[in-house]
Every structure is written in structure tokens, then in C-alpha cells.
Amino acid sequence: MGIEPRAGILDIRPYKPGAAEAPGIADPVKLSSNENALGCSPKAAAAFEASAKRLHLYPDGGATKLREAIAREEGLEAENIVCGCGSDELLQLLGRAYLDPGDKVVQSQYGFLVYRLVAMQSGAELVSAPERNYTTDVDALIEAAGDDAKIVFLANPNNPTGTYISDAEVRRLRDALPSSTLLVVDAAYAEFVRNADYSAGLELARERDDVVVTRTFSKIHGLAGARLGWAYGNKSIIDVLHRVRGPFNVNLPAIEAGTAAIADRDFMKRSADHNEEWVAWLRQQIGGLGLEVTPSVCNFVLIHFPETPGRTARDADAFLTSKGLIIRPVEPYGLPNALRATVGKAAENRRLVDGLAEFMGG
Ligand SMILES: *Cc1c(COP(=O)(O)O)cnc(C)c1O
């Protein structure tokens, strides 16, 4: 007889990361995890390497230098920032700190899978609000939240759909929720979005004490392997997160790499420029093959496949994998007829389109 974990833990379906290998293919193209097509800032890589001489030392538990660099670049107050081992950790910490068993957690229909994990780990009840056109529907979220949601998780823009809602819509959502509901705005892809009506929500988080914004170094900064994220919010929330985080939750090389990365605005701009060009190209090319592509402001596209035998998302995934093209099934999100493909380097994007063209033509 084993030792029983807390109620509900064994119901959790462990998070399955994007595949990294295609059987029998030596040099597969990995477009399954929304990693940065350009790699990372050379300055960040150099800072990471230089930190090797100090690996015997504990890092600064408060990641002060990194928080100050973020504050400087983003025009924020360092004391209102907490850093984490990826923004995933910060989402987990929010659950640990604020959720009791039975609490209600609300997300949008195709919301990022980590919200489900966070809710289940705390024994909270997850309610999903229907979307329209693969886009968050604020009215549906408000209705689902009612007057007793503890946390509303909003990925803006969202993964795996790639869509976003405007700052005005986020504010309308916040205004409609009771002040006892914490609104978590997960803006992992914020730096890619150039639409004038978009905001990552930092201003809103500054104005209110019931909003927290999470950000990541995994996407625009290309530091997914370093595991680094940050949250910004009112001091009362940030103080709570500091209490529940591990004493040294952000490692020393990550602090060094992140501090260099956030200051490298040139690398960030190049990443966003590359993305703007290629996300539009992918949508146009893949759309030209007769496949529906959801308009995306992120570094990936959601591609919809027909249910015709031989032409399904599952068939496409198997075919592409056999060609060494690894993209992401999104069945766990309730999207069995779609696949998500990350924007890659120019040649990788061309290979993907060629592969899809062969699949559709074959
Ligand atoms: C990639 C992603 C994150 C970032 O996770 P990290 O733990 O920081 O790597 C957070 N939220 C969403 C919606 C994402 O797609």
C-alpha cells in the first residue's frame, strides 16, 4: 500500500512538453515549444558563461540586480517585482498562496494548460468560459467568475490560440469582477504584440491591488532553458509571493543572463521584427494550402485541419514528424483538429510550408 498524496493530485495529467525528437531523423526542425527562432542575446549567453566562475556561491535570493534591471527597462518599481524559475513557477506560487481546496478558478476555454495544473494542485475547481473565434470572451469570463471566483487566469495573448484582447477589454473584465477576485494577466508573448490597442497590463497592475501580471524570459529573450520569469503587482501580492517562493528560486546564471537580456533591446527588436515578418508569411502560405490559420500576434500559429480521413491534424502530425518537422498537437487543450507551429528561422518556415504542401497534395 503506497503513501497517498493529497486528494486530487493523482487526477493531474502531467504537463507534456513539445516533442524534441523525430524518430530516425538526425536534424529535425523543432517548432513545438514556441522557442525563439533567433536563439538568445549573445550578451545574455556571455553573461551566463561568465557566471560559471561563481557557481559555488548561492545566488542573491531576492534577485535584486535582475529586478532592478527589469524595473529600469520597463519603467517599473523594483520592489513591486518578484522573479521566478520561469513564469510557470510564479503561476504555481499564486495557486499555493491564494487557493484553498474548493475555491473557484476561472480561465478561458483554450487557456494555457498550466492554469489547470495550478488549480488541481490546490484542489480548486476550474471553470472554463467559452471563447468566440478562438478568442477570449470577456462577457463569458465575467459570467463564469460570478461573485465568488478566487482567481481568473487570463493569458493575453493566449497560447495555443495566438489571439489577444485589447487593454480596454481587460479593464472591462477587471471592473466587472469583485475585488475579492485576483486577476492574473499572463503576458508571456507581450513583446511580440505591436497592435496599438494592446497592453501587457502593467499599468492596470500599478493602479489596482487585485491584478498581477506575469512575464517570461522564455519567449522574446530566448532564455527558455535558463527558466526565468517575473511578476509585477501591488506590494501586498508581491510580498505574499516572496513568502511562498523558495529562498533561492532563481539560480545565479539565470540572474546574470536575464540582467543582460533585458537590456539588449536590439535583440528584442530583431526577434519581434523577425516574428512579424514570418508569422504573416506562415499564415498566408498555409492559408493558401486551404488550411484555416487563426490570426496570431505571437510567435506561433494555430493551424486547423479537416476531419476527412487522411487529412486530419493527427495525420498531418505523423506525416510532418516523418519528415523531421516537429510541431505541437493541441488535443490536450480540447483542439483535436488543430496543430500549433512555432515561427522558426526562414529556412525552417519554408520547410514547414513545403511539408504541409506535400501533405495536402499527397
Ligand atoms: C510559454 C508560456 C509561458 C512561459 O512559461 P515559462 O515558465 O516562463 O517558460 C507562460 N504562459 C504562457 C501562456 C506561455 O505560452
mmCIF file of C-alpha atoms and ligand atoms in Angstrom:
data_model
loop_
_atom_site.group_PDB
_atom_site.id
_atom_site.type_symbol
_atom_site.label_atom_id
_atom_site.label_comp_id
_atom_site.label_asym_id
_atom_site.label_seq_id
_atom_site.Cartn_x
_atom_site.Cartn_y
_atom_site.Cartn_z
ATOM 1 C CA MET A 1 0.000 0.000 0.000
ATOM 2 C CA GLY A 2 1.566 3.282 -1.128
ATOM 3 C CA ILE A 3 1.521 6.549 0.755
ATOM 4 C CA GLU A 4 -1.384 8.613 -0.514
ATOM 5 C CA PRO A 5 -0.790 12.145 -1.792
ATOM 6 C CA ARG A 6 -3.389 14.837 -1.130
ATOM 7 C CA ALA A 7 -6.822 14.438 -2.687
ATOM 8 C CA GLY A 8 -6.868 15.237 -6.406
ATOM 9 C CA ILE A 9 -3.119 15.040 -7.021
ATOM 10 C CA LEU A 10 -3.336 11.689 -8.817
ATOM 11 C CA ASP A 11 -6.003 13.146 -11.150
ATOM 12 C CA ILE A 12 -3.433 15.550 -12.587
ATOM 13 C CA ARG A 13 -2.359 14.718 -16.117
ATOM 14 C CA PRO A 14 1.355 15.666 -16.078
ATOM 15 C CA TYR A 15 2.272 18.511 -18.447
ATOM 16 C CA LYS A 16 3.657 17.104 -21.686
ATOM 17 C CA PRO A 17 6.222 19.436 -23.267
ATOM 18 C CA GLY A 18 6.578 19.740 -27.031
ATOM 19 C CA ALA A 19 8.405 16.812 -28.592
ATOM 20 C CA ALA A 20 12.110 17.365 -29.336
ATOM 21 C CA GLU A 21 12.863 14.329 -31.494
ATOM 22 C CA ALA A 22 11.618 12.736 -34.677
ATOM 23 C CA PRO A 23 12.483 9.012 -34.760
ATOM 24 C CA GLY A 24 15.198 8.253 -37.310
ATOM 25 C CA ILE A 25 15.808 11.902 -38.255
ATOM 26 C CA ALA A 26 19.187 13.369 -37.317
ATOM 27 C CA ASP A 27 18.430 17.090 -37.723
ATOM 28 C CA PRO A 28 14.744 17.628 -37.045
ATOM 29 C CA VAL A 29 13.226 21.109 -37.095
ATOM 30 C CA LYS A 30 11.756 21.756 -33.641
ATOM 31 C CA LEU A 31 8.797 24.094 -33.850
ATOM 32 C CA SER A 32 6.883 22.631 -30.929
ATOM 33 C CA SER A 33 7.627 24.848 -27.921
ATOM 34 C CA ASN A 34 7.475 28.497 -29.044
ATOM 35 C CA GLU A 35 11.196 28.944 -28.537
ATOM 36 C CA ASN A 36 12.925 31.965 -30.067
ATOM 37 C CA ALA A 37 13.910 31.438 -33.710
ATOM 38 C CA LEU A 38 16.961 33.681 -33.248
ATOM 39 C CA GLY A 39 18.276 31.933 -30.144
ATOM 40 C CA CYS A 40 19.113 34.368 -27.347
ATOM 41 C CA SER A 41 21.022 37.623 -26.958
ATOM 42 C CA PRO A 42 24.791 36.995 -27.341
ATOM 43 C CA LYS A 43 25.224 39.277 -24.334
ATOM 44 C CA ALA A 44 22.947 37.048 -22.263
ATOM 45 C CA ALA A 45 24.863 33.946 -23.344
ATOM 46 C CA ALA A 46 28.171 35.618 -22.433
ATOM 47 C CA ALA A 47 26.868 36.644 -19.003
ATOM 48 C CA PHE A 48 25.600 33.110 -18.410
ATOM 49 C CA GLU A 49 29.009 31.646 -19.294
ATOM 50 C CA ALA A 50 30.909 34.157 -17.185
ATOM 51 C CA SER A 51 28.798 33.155 -14.173
ATOM 52 C CA ALA A 52 30.383 29.677 -14.261
ATOM 53 C CA LYS A 53 33.258 31.025 -12.159
ATOM 54 C CA ARG A 54 30.843 31.753 -9.335
ATOM 55 C CA LEU A 55 28.770 28.568 -9.329
ATOM 56 C CA HIS A 56 29.923 27.654 -5.833
ATOM 57 C CA LEU A 57 28.130 30.712 -4.457
ATOM 58 C CA TYR A 58 24.464 30.946 -3.573
ATOM 59 C CA PRO A 59 22.615 33.460 -5.715
ATOM 60 C CA ASP A 60 21.049 36.598 -4.270
ATOM 61 C CA GLY A 61 17.733 35.141 -3.106
ATOM 62 C CA GLY A 62 15.934 38.357 -3.923
ATOM 63 C CA ALA A 63 17.435 38.577 -7.444
ATOM 64 C CA THR A 64 17.876 42.286 -6.710
ATOM 65 C CA LYS A 65 20.112 43.067 -9.662
ATOM 66 C CA LEU A 66 17.687 41.436 -12.090
ATOM 67 C CA ARG A 67 14.642 43.131 -10.577
ATOM 68 C CA GLU A 68 16.399 46.478 -10.832
ATOM 69 C CA ALA A 69 17.288 45.841 -14.469
ATOM 70 C CA ILE A 70 13.683 44.898 -15.268
ATOM 71 C CA ALA A 71 12.408 47.956 -13.412
ATOM 72 C CA ARG A 72 14.800 50.236 -15.314
ATOM 73 C CA GLU A 73 13.891 48.875 -18.739
ATOM 74 C CA GLU A 74 10.158 48.621 -18.173
ATOM 75 C CA GLY A 75 9.712 51.798 -16.132
ATOM 76 C CA LEU A 76 8.541 49.947 -13.011
ATOM 77 C CA GLU A 77 9.423 49.839 -9.304
ATOM 78 C CA ALA A 78 11.852 47.034 -8.406
ATOM 79 C CA GLU A 79 10.095 46.388 -5.094
ATOM 80 C CA ASN A 80 6.902 45.514 -6.951
ATOM 81 C CA ILE A 81 8.611 42.747 -8.923
ATOM 82 C CA VAL A 82 9.285 39.148 -7.913
ATOM 83 C CA CYS A 83 11.302 36.770 -10.084
ATOM 84 C CA GLY A 84 10.683 33.083 -10.557
ATOM 85 C CA CYS A 85 12.038 29.886 -12.065
ATOM 86 C CA GLY A 86 10.060 30.546 -15.239
ATOM 87 C CA SER A 87 6.717 32.282 -15.095
ATOM 88 C CA ASP A 88 5.330 28.772 -14.548
ATOM 89 C CA GLU A 89 6.722 28.900 -11.026
ATOM 90 C CA LEU A 90 5.042 32.238 -10.368
ATOM 91 C CA LEU A 91 1.702 30.841 -11.531
ATOM 92 C CA GLN A 92 2.218 27.858 -9.203
ATOM 93 C CA LEU A 93 3.103 30.183 -6.330
ATOM 94 C CA LEU A 94 -0.068 32.207 -6.881
ATOM 95 C CA GLY A 95 -2.022 28.980 -6.533
ATOM 96 C CA ARG A 96 -0.089 27.931 -3.456
ATOM 97 C CA ALA A 97 -0.598 31.283 -1.783
ATOM 98 C CA TYR A 98 -4.188 32.084 -2.672
ATOM 99 C CA LEU A 99 -6.127 28.880 -3.403
ATOM 100 C CA ASP A 100 -7.889 26.721 -0.838
ATOM 101 C CA PRO A 101 -9.485 23.378 -1.736
ATOM 102 C CA GLY A 102 -12.861 24.012 -3.342
ATOM 103 C CA ASP A 103 -12.040 27.566 -4.469
ATOM 104 C CA LYS A 104 -13.175 28.557 -7.938
ATOM 105 C CA VAL A 105 -10.584 29.281 -10.608
ATOM 106 C CA VAL A 106 -11.687 30.640 -13.968
ATOM 107 C CA GLN A 107 -9.940 30.541 -17.316
ATOM 108 C CA SER A 108 -10.890 30.942 -20.923
ATOM 109 C CA GLN A 109 -11.836 27.801 -22.909
ATOM 110 C CA TYR A 110 -8.463 27.257 -24.576
ATOM 111 C CA GLY A 111 -6.449 28.800 -21.757
ATOM 112 C CA PHE A 112 -2.820 27.826 -21.136
ATOM 113 C CA LEU A 113 -2.638 24.311 -19.619
ATOM 114 C CA VAL A 114 -0.638 25.360 -16.586
ATOM 115 C CA TYR A 115 -3.728 27.059 -15.076
ATOM 116 C CA ARG A 116 -5.420 23.666 -14.869
ATOM 117 C CA LEU A 117 -2.368 22.206 -13.115
ATOM 118 C CA VAL A 118 -2.299 25.086 -10.651
ATOM 119 C CA ALA A 119 -5.984 24.669 -9.835
ATOM 120 C CA MET A 120 -5.758 20.899 -9.438
ATOM 121 C CA GLN A 121 -2.695 21.066 -7.215
ATOM 122 C CA SER A 122 -4.679 23.149 -4.765
ATOM 123 C CA GLY A 123 -7.855 21.092 -5.058
ATOM 124 C CA ALA A 124 -9.576 24.131 -6.573
ATOM 125 C CA GLU A 125 -12.402 23.866 -9.073
ATOM 126 C CA LEU A 126 -11.528 25.007 -12.615
ATOM 127 C CA VAL A 127 -14.276 26.626 -14.685
ATOM 128 C CA SER A 128 -13.630 27.347 -18.375
ATOM 129 C CA ALA A 129 -15.512 30.149 -20.121
ATOM 130 C CA PRO A 130 -16.367 29.610 -23.815
ATOM 131 C CA GLU A 131 -14.402 31.573 -26.422
ATOM 132 C CA ARG A 132 -15.547 33.207 -29.647
ATOM 133 C CA ASN A 133 -13.392 32.667 -32.738
ATOM 134 C CA TYR A 134 -10.659 31.202 -30.571
ATOM 135 C CA THR A 135 -10.524 34.498 -28.669
ATOM 136 C CA THR A 136 -11.199 35.268 -25.001
ATOM 137 C CA ASP A 137 -14.811 36.390 -24.495
ATOM 138 C CA VAL A 138 -14.857 38.837 -21.603
ATOM 139 C CA ASP A 139 -18.603 38.526 -21.041
ATOM 140 C CA ALA A 140 -18.284 34.750 -20.756
ATOM 141 C CA LEU A 141 -15.406 35.127 -18.292
ATOM 142 C CA ILE A 142 -17.414 37.558 -16.182
ATOM 143 C CA GLU A 143 -20.353 35.180 -16.128
ATOM 144 C CA ALA A 144 -18.183 32.180 -15.240
ATOM 145 C CA ALA A 145 -16.465 34.106 -12.460
ATOM 146 C CA GLY A 146 -19.692 35.316 -10.872
ATOM 147 C CA ASP A 147 -19.094 36.830 -7.461
ATOM 148 C CA ASP A 148 -17.014 34.028 -5.977
ATOM 149 C CA ALA A 149 -14.025 33.251 -8.214
ATOM 150 C CA LYS A 150 -10.760 33.393 -6.301
ATOM 151 C CA ILE A 151 -8.523 33.708 -9.359
ATOM 152 C CA VAL A 152 -9.200 34.480 -13.026
ATOM 153 C CA PHE A 153 -6.276 33.464 -15.243
ATOM 154 C CA LEU A 154 -6.073 35.433 -18.480
ATOM 155 C CA ALA A 155 -3.319 34.634 -20.961
ATOM 156 C CA ASN A 156 -3.100 37.760 -23.097
ATOM 157 C CA PRO A 157 -2.258 36.947 -25.784
ATOM 158 C CA ASN A 158 -3.175 33.320 -25.312
ATOM 159 C CA ASN A 159 -1.290 30.136 -26.091
ATOM 160 C CA PRO A 160 -2.212 27.980 -28.095
ATOM 161 C CA THR A 161 -4.629 30.254 -29.981
ATOM 162 C CA GLY A 162 -2.305 33.253 -30.542
ATOM 163 C CA THR A 163 -5.153 35.745 -30.136
ATOM 164 C CA TYR A 164 -5.447 38.682 -27.711
ATOM 165 C CA ILE A 165 -7.969 41.081 -26.230
ATOM 166 C CA SER A 166 -7.489 44.852 -26.045
ATOM 167 C CA ASP A 167 -6.460 46.794 -22.958
ATOM 168 C CA ALA A 168 -9.985 48.233 -22.854
ATOM 169 C CA GLU A 169 -11.423 44.721 -22.714
ATOM 170 C CA VAL A 170 -9.030 43.668 -19.930
ATOM 171 C CA ARG A 171 -10.088 46.752 -17.975
ATOM 172 C CA ARG A 172 -13.745 45.992 -18.588
ATOM 173 C CA LEU A 173 -13.130 42.487 -17.216
ATOM 174 C CA ARG A 174 -11.352 43.817 -14.140
ATOM 175 C CA ASP A 175 -14.082 46.371 -13.461
ATOM 176 C CA ALA A 176 -16.766 43.700 -13.631
ATOM 177 C CA LEU A 177 -15.034 41.286 -11.238
ATOM 178 C CA PRO A 178 -15.419 41.689 -7.482
ATOM 179 C CA SER A 179 -12.342 42.966 -5.649
ATOM 180 C CA SER A 180 -12.125 39.580 -3.904
ATOM 181 C CA THR A 181 -11.157 38.014 -7.245
ATOM 182 C CA LEU A 182 -7.483 38.166 -8.247
ATOM 183 C CA LEU A 183 -6.966 38.781 -11.967
ATOM 184 C CA VAL A 184 -3.741 37.166 -13.199
ATOM 185 C CA VAL A 185 -2.661 38.516 -16.580
ATOM 186 C CA ASP A 186 -0.131 36.141 -18.129
ATOM 187 C CA ALA A 187 1.579 38.249 -20.788
ATOM 188 C CA ALA A 188 4.209 35.729 -21.917
ATOM 189 C CA TYR A 189 4.127 36.974 -25.515
ATOM 190 C CA ALA A 190 3.598 40.699 -24.831
ATOM 191 C CA GLU A 191 6.820 41.825 -26.525
ATOM 192 C CA PHE A 192 5.748 40.353 -29.857
ATOM 193 C CA VAL A 193 2.478 42.299 -29.951
ATOM 194 C CA ARG A 194 2.572 45.584 -31.868
ATOM 195 C CA ASN A 195 -1.138 46.319 -32.036
ATOM 196 C CA ALA A 196 -1.886 49.765 -30.641
ATOM 197 C CA ASP A 197 -4.885 48.648 -28.584
ATOM 198 C CA TYR A 198 -2.843 46.011 -26.710
ATOM 199 C CA SER A 199 -1.254 46.355 -23.296
ATOM 200 C CA ALA A 200 0.535 43.787 -21.142
ATOM 201 C CA GLY A 201 -1.456 45.126 -18.197
ATOM 202 C CA LEU A 202 1.405 46.642 -16.183
ATOM 203 C CA GLU A 203 -0.390 49.992 -15.855
ATOM 204 C CA LEU A 204 -3.518 48.258 -14.633
ATOM 205 C CA ALA A 205 -1.477 46.289 -12.097
ATOM 206 C CA ARG A 206 0.067 49.541 -10.887
ATOM 207 C CA GLU A 207 -3.348 51.145 -10.454
ATOM 208 C CA ARG A 208 -5.008 48.287 -8.609
ATOM 209 C CA ASP A 209 -4.271 45.809 -5.838
ATOM 210 C CA ASP A 210 -6.249 42.952 -7.398
ATOM 211 C CA VAL A 211 -4.225 42.453 -10.593
ATOM 212 C CA VAL A 212 -0.896 40.709 -11.053
ATOM 213 C CA VAL A 213 0.968 40.421 -14.356
ATOM 214 C CA THR A 214 3.383 37.585 -15.144
ATOM 215 C CA ARG A 215 6.111 37.832 -17.770
ATOM 216 C CA THR A 216 8.769 35.470 -19.045
ATOM 217 C CA PHE A 217 12.297 35.393 -20.438
ATOM 218 C CA SER A 218 11.464 32.212 -22.361
ATOM 219 C CA LYS A 219 9.957 33.792 -25.467
ATOM 220 C CA ILE A 220 11.240 37.178 -26.731
ATOM 221 C CA HIS A 221 14.510 36.792 -24.822
ATOM 222 C CA GLY A 222 15.061 33.200 -25.928
ATOM 223 C CA LEU A 223 16.067 32.000 -22.454
ATOM 224 C CA ALA A 224 13.621 29.115 -22.044
ATOM 225 C CA GLY A 225 16.415 26.836 -20.836
ATOM 226 C CA ALA A 226 17.502 29.269 -18.126
ATOM 227 C CA ARG A 227 13.992 29.218 -16.552
ATOM 228 C CA LEU A 228 13.256 32.810 -15.706
ATOM 229 C CA GLY A 229 10.081 34.796 -15.256
ATOM 230 C CA TRP A 230 8.824 37.756 -13.255
ATOM 231 C CA ALA A 231 5.611 39.049 -11.782
ATOM 232 C CA TYR A 232 4.564 42.650 -11.212
ATOM 233 C CA GLY A 233 1.851 43.788 -8.895
ATOM 234 C CA ASN A 234 0.816 45.583 -5.776
ATOM 235 C CA LYS A 235 3.210 45.227 -2.815
ATOM 236 C CA SER A 236 0.716 43.119 -0.884
ATOM 237 C CA ILE A 237 0.677 40.465 -3.646
ATOM 238 C CA ILE A 238 4.417 40.605 -4.277
ATOM 239 C CA ASP A 239 5.061 40.253 -0.551
ATOM 240 C CA VAL A 240 2.912 37.122 -0.464
ATOM 241 C CA LEU A 241 4.831 35.615 -3.388
ATOM 242 C CA HIS A 242 8.159 36.325 -1.675
ATOM 243 C CA ARG A 243 6.912 34.418 1.368
ATOM 244 C CA VAL A 244 5.977 31.278 -0.548
ATOM 245 C CA ARG A 245 8.862 31.143 -3.018
ATOM 246 C CA GLY A 246 11.943 29.035 -2.344
ATOM 247 C CA PRO A 247 14.737 31.038 -0.706
ATOM 248 C CA PHE A 248 16.911 30.727 -3.862
ATOM 249 C CA ASN A 249 14.267 30.084 -6.509
ATOM 250 C CA VAL A 250 16.174 31.860 -9.281
ATOM 251 C CA ASN A 251 19.628 30.499 -9.990
ATOM 252 C CA LEU A 252 22.778 32.561 -10.374
ATOM 253 C CA PRO A 253 23.403 32.004 -14.128
ATOM 254 C CA ALA A 254 19.763 32.884 -14.831
ATOM 255 C CA ILE A 255 20.041 36.151 -12.896
ATOM 256 C CA GLU A 256 23.149 37.077 -14.911
ATOM 257 C CA ALA A 257 21.675 36.049 -18.267
ATOM 258 C CA GLY A 258 18.373 37.789 -17.584
ATOM 259 C CA THR A 259 20.026 41.017 -16.493
ATOM 260 C CA ALA A 260 21.956 41.150 -19.775
ATOM 261 C CA ALA A 261 18.959 40.045 -21.852
ATOM 262 C CA ILE A 262 16.504 42.664 -20.602
ATOM 263 C CA ALA A 263 18.988 45.415 -21.500
ATOM 264 C CA ASP A 264 19.554 44.088 -25.029
ATOM 265 C CA ARG A 265 16.720 45.987 -26.706
ATOM 266 C CA ASP A 266 18.342 45.400 -30.087
ATOM 267 C CA PHE A 267 17.987 41.621 -29.769
ATOM 268 C CA MET A 268 14.376 42.026 -28.637
ATOM 269 C CA LYS A 269 13.594 44.231 -31.622
ATOM 270 C CA ARG A 270 15.241 41.819 -34.044
ATOM 271 C CA SER A 271 13.199 38.976 -32.562
ATOM 272 C CA ALA A 272 9.946 40.899 -32.867
ATOM 273 C CA ASP A 273 10.789 42.057 -36.413
ATOM 274 C CA HIS A 274 11.606 38.507 -37.499
ATOM 275 C CA ASN A 275 8.395 37.299 -35.971
ATOM 276 C CA GLU A 276 6.205 39.957 -37.524
ATOM 277 C CA GLU A 277 7.528 39.085 -40.959
ATOM 278 C CA TRP A 278 7.323 35.309 -40.670
ATOM 279 C CA VAL A 279 4.101 34.901 -38.758
ATOM 280 C CA ALA A 280 2.341 36.799 -41.550
ATOM 281 C CA TRP A 281 4.141 34.724 -44.185
ATOM 282 C CA LEU A 282 3.206 31.436 -42.497
ATOM 283 C CA ARG A 283 -0.419 32.446 -42.204
ATOM 284 C CA GLN A 284 -0.595 33.471 -45.835
ATOM 285 C CA GLN A 285 1.248 30.411 -47.169
ATOM 286 C CA ILE A 286 -0.549 27.860 -45.018
ATOM 287 C CA GLY A 287 -3.866 29.576 -45.686
ATOM 288 C CA GLY A 288 -3.043 29.269 -49.387
ATOM 289 C CA LEU A 289 -2.962 25.487 -48.960
ATOM 290 C CA GLY A 290 -6.616 25.561 -47.959
ATOM 291 C CA LEU A 291 -5.992 25.281 -44.215
ATOM 292 C CA GLU A 292 -7.509 27.705 -41.765
ATOM 293 C CA VAL A 293 -4.958 29.589 -39.638
ATOM 294 C CA THR A 294 -6.090 31.588 -36.614
ATOM 295 C CA PRO A 295 -4.668 35.158 -36.802
ATOM 296 C CA SER A 296 -1.784 35.253 -34.318
ATOM 297 C CA VAL A 297 0.115 38.064 -32.582
ATOM 298 C CA CYS A 298 2.503 35.515 -31.033
ATOM 299 C CA ASN A 299 5.481 33.533 -32.300
ATOM 300 C CA PHE A 300 3.323 30.600 -33.373
ATOM 301 C CA VAL A 301 0.288 29.817 -35.474
ATOM 302 C CA LEU A 302 -2.675 27.554 -34.786
ATOM 303 C CA ILE A 303 -3.486 25.542 -37.912
ATOM 304 C CA HIS A 304 -6.881 23.865 -38.293
ATOM 305 C CA PHE A 305 -7.281 20.634 -40.233
ATOM 306 C CA PRO A 306 -10.345 18.975 -41.731
ATOM 307 C CA GLU A 307 -11.804 15.807 -40.228
ATOM 308 C CA THR A 308 -11.510 13.983 -43.563
ATOM 309 C CA PRO A 309 -9.658 10.679 -43.059
ATOM 310 C CA GLY A 310 -6.075 11.060 -44.268
ATOM 311 C CA ARG A 311 -6.201 14.854 -43.844
ATOM 312 C CA THR A 312 -6.672 15.176 -40.103
ATOM 313 C CA ALA A 313 -4.424 17.000 -37.641
ATOM 314 C CA ARG A 314 -3.233 13.639 -36.375
ATOM 315 C CA ASP A 315 -2.357 12.511 -39.920
ATOM 316 C CA ALA A 316 -0.569 15.798 -40.562
ATOM 317 C CA ASP A 317 1.402 15.495 -37.339
ATOM 318 C CA ALA A 318 2.542 11.954 -38.220
ATOM 319 C CA PHE A 319 3.454 13.000 -41.775
ATOM 320 C CA LEU A 320 5.392 16.080 -40.669
ATOM 321 C CA THR A 321 7.229 14.111 -37.972
ATOM 322 C CA SER A 322 8.279 11.562 -40.588
ATOM 323 C CA LYS A 323 9.813 14.491 -42.495
ATOM 324 C CA GLY A 324 11.645 15.721 -39.397
ATOM 325 C CA LEU A 325 9.221 18.591 -38.747
ATOM 326 C CA ILE A 326 8.105 18.653 -35.131
ATOM 327 C CA ILE A 327 5.087 20.797 -34.310
ATOM 328 C CA ARG A 328 2.613 20.561 -31.458
ATOM 329 C CA PRO A 329 -0.630 18.593 -31.141
ATOM 330 C CA VAL A 330 -3.086 20.608 -29.059
ATOM 331 C CA GLU A 331 -5.577 17.857 -28.271
ATOM 332 C CA PRO A 332 -4.957 18.347 -24.515
ATOM 333 C CA TYR A 333 -6.412 21.863 -24.960
ATOM 334 C CA GLY A 334 -9.578 20.445 -26.466
ATOM 335 C CA LEU A 335 -8.391 21.219 -30.008
ATOM 336 C CA PRO A 336 -8.024 17.749 -31.562
ATOM 337 C CA ASN A 337 -8.346 19.146 -35.111
ATOM 338 C CA ALA A 338 -5.538 21.673 -34.837
ATOM 339 C CA LEU A 339 -1.757 21.789 -34.591
ATOM 340 C CA ARG A 340 0.394 24.616 -33.273
ATOM 341 C CA ALA A 341 3.577 25.565 -35.124
ATOM 342 C CA THR A 342 6.244 27.933 -33.787
ATOM 343 C CA VAL A 343 7.772 30.557 -36.068
ATOM 344 C CA GLY A 344 11.276 29.330 -36.891
ATOM 345 C CA LYS A 345 14.213 30.570 -38.927
ATOM 346 C CA ALA A 346 13.472 31.412 -42.568
ATOM 347 C CA ALA A 347 14.613 28.012 -43.866
ATOM 348 C CA GLU A 348 12.654 26.170 -41.160
ATOM 349 C CA ASN A 349 9.480 28.049 -42.007
ATOM 350 C CA ARG A 350 9.931 27.193 -45.673
ATOM 351 C CA ARG A 351 10.485 23.544 -44.785
ATOM 352 C CA LEU A 352 7.286 23.558 -42.758
ATOM 353 C CA VAL A 353 5.243 25.043 -45.580
ATOM 354 C CA ASP A 354 6.786 22.594 -48.064
ATOM 355 C CA GLY A 355 5.930 19.726 -45.736
ATOM 356 C CA LEU A 356 2.339 20.880 -45.327
ATOM 357 C CA ALA A 357 2.022 21.399 -49.093
ATOM 358 C CA GLU A 358 3.216 17.844 -49.673
ATOM 359 C CA PHE A 359 0.789 16.552 -47.056
ATOM 360 C CA MET A 360 -2.162 18.392 -48.561
ATOM 361 C CA GLY A 361 -1.198 17.475 -52.125
ATOM 362 C CA GLY A 362 -0.393 13.828 -51.407
HETATM 363 C C1 LIG B 1 5.489 29.919 -22.694
HETATM 364 C C2 LIG B 1 4.423 30.439 -21.802
HETATM 365 C C3 LIG B 1 4.712 30.830 -20.515
HETATM 366 C C4 LIG B 1 6.141 30.873 -20.051
HETATM 367 O O1 LIG B 1 6.483 29.864 -19.244
HETATM 368 P P1 LIG B 1 7.925 29.890 -18.570
HETATM 369 O O2 LIG B 1 7.720 29.060 -17.380
HETATM 370 O O3 LIG B 1 8.245 31.303 -18.222
HETATM 371 O O4 LIG B 1 8.883 29.315 -19.554
HETATM 372 C C5 LIG B 1 3.708 31.322 -19.709
HETATM 373 N N1 LIG B 1 2.459 31.434 -20.172
HETATM 374 C C6 LIG B 1 2.147 31.093 -21.424
HETATM 375 C C7 LIG B 1 0.760 31.304 -21.913
HETATM 376 C C8 LIG B 1 3.111 30.556 -22.271
HETATM 377 O O5 LIG B 1 2.793 30.182 -23.502
#
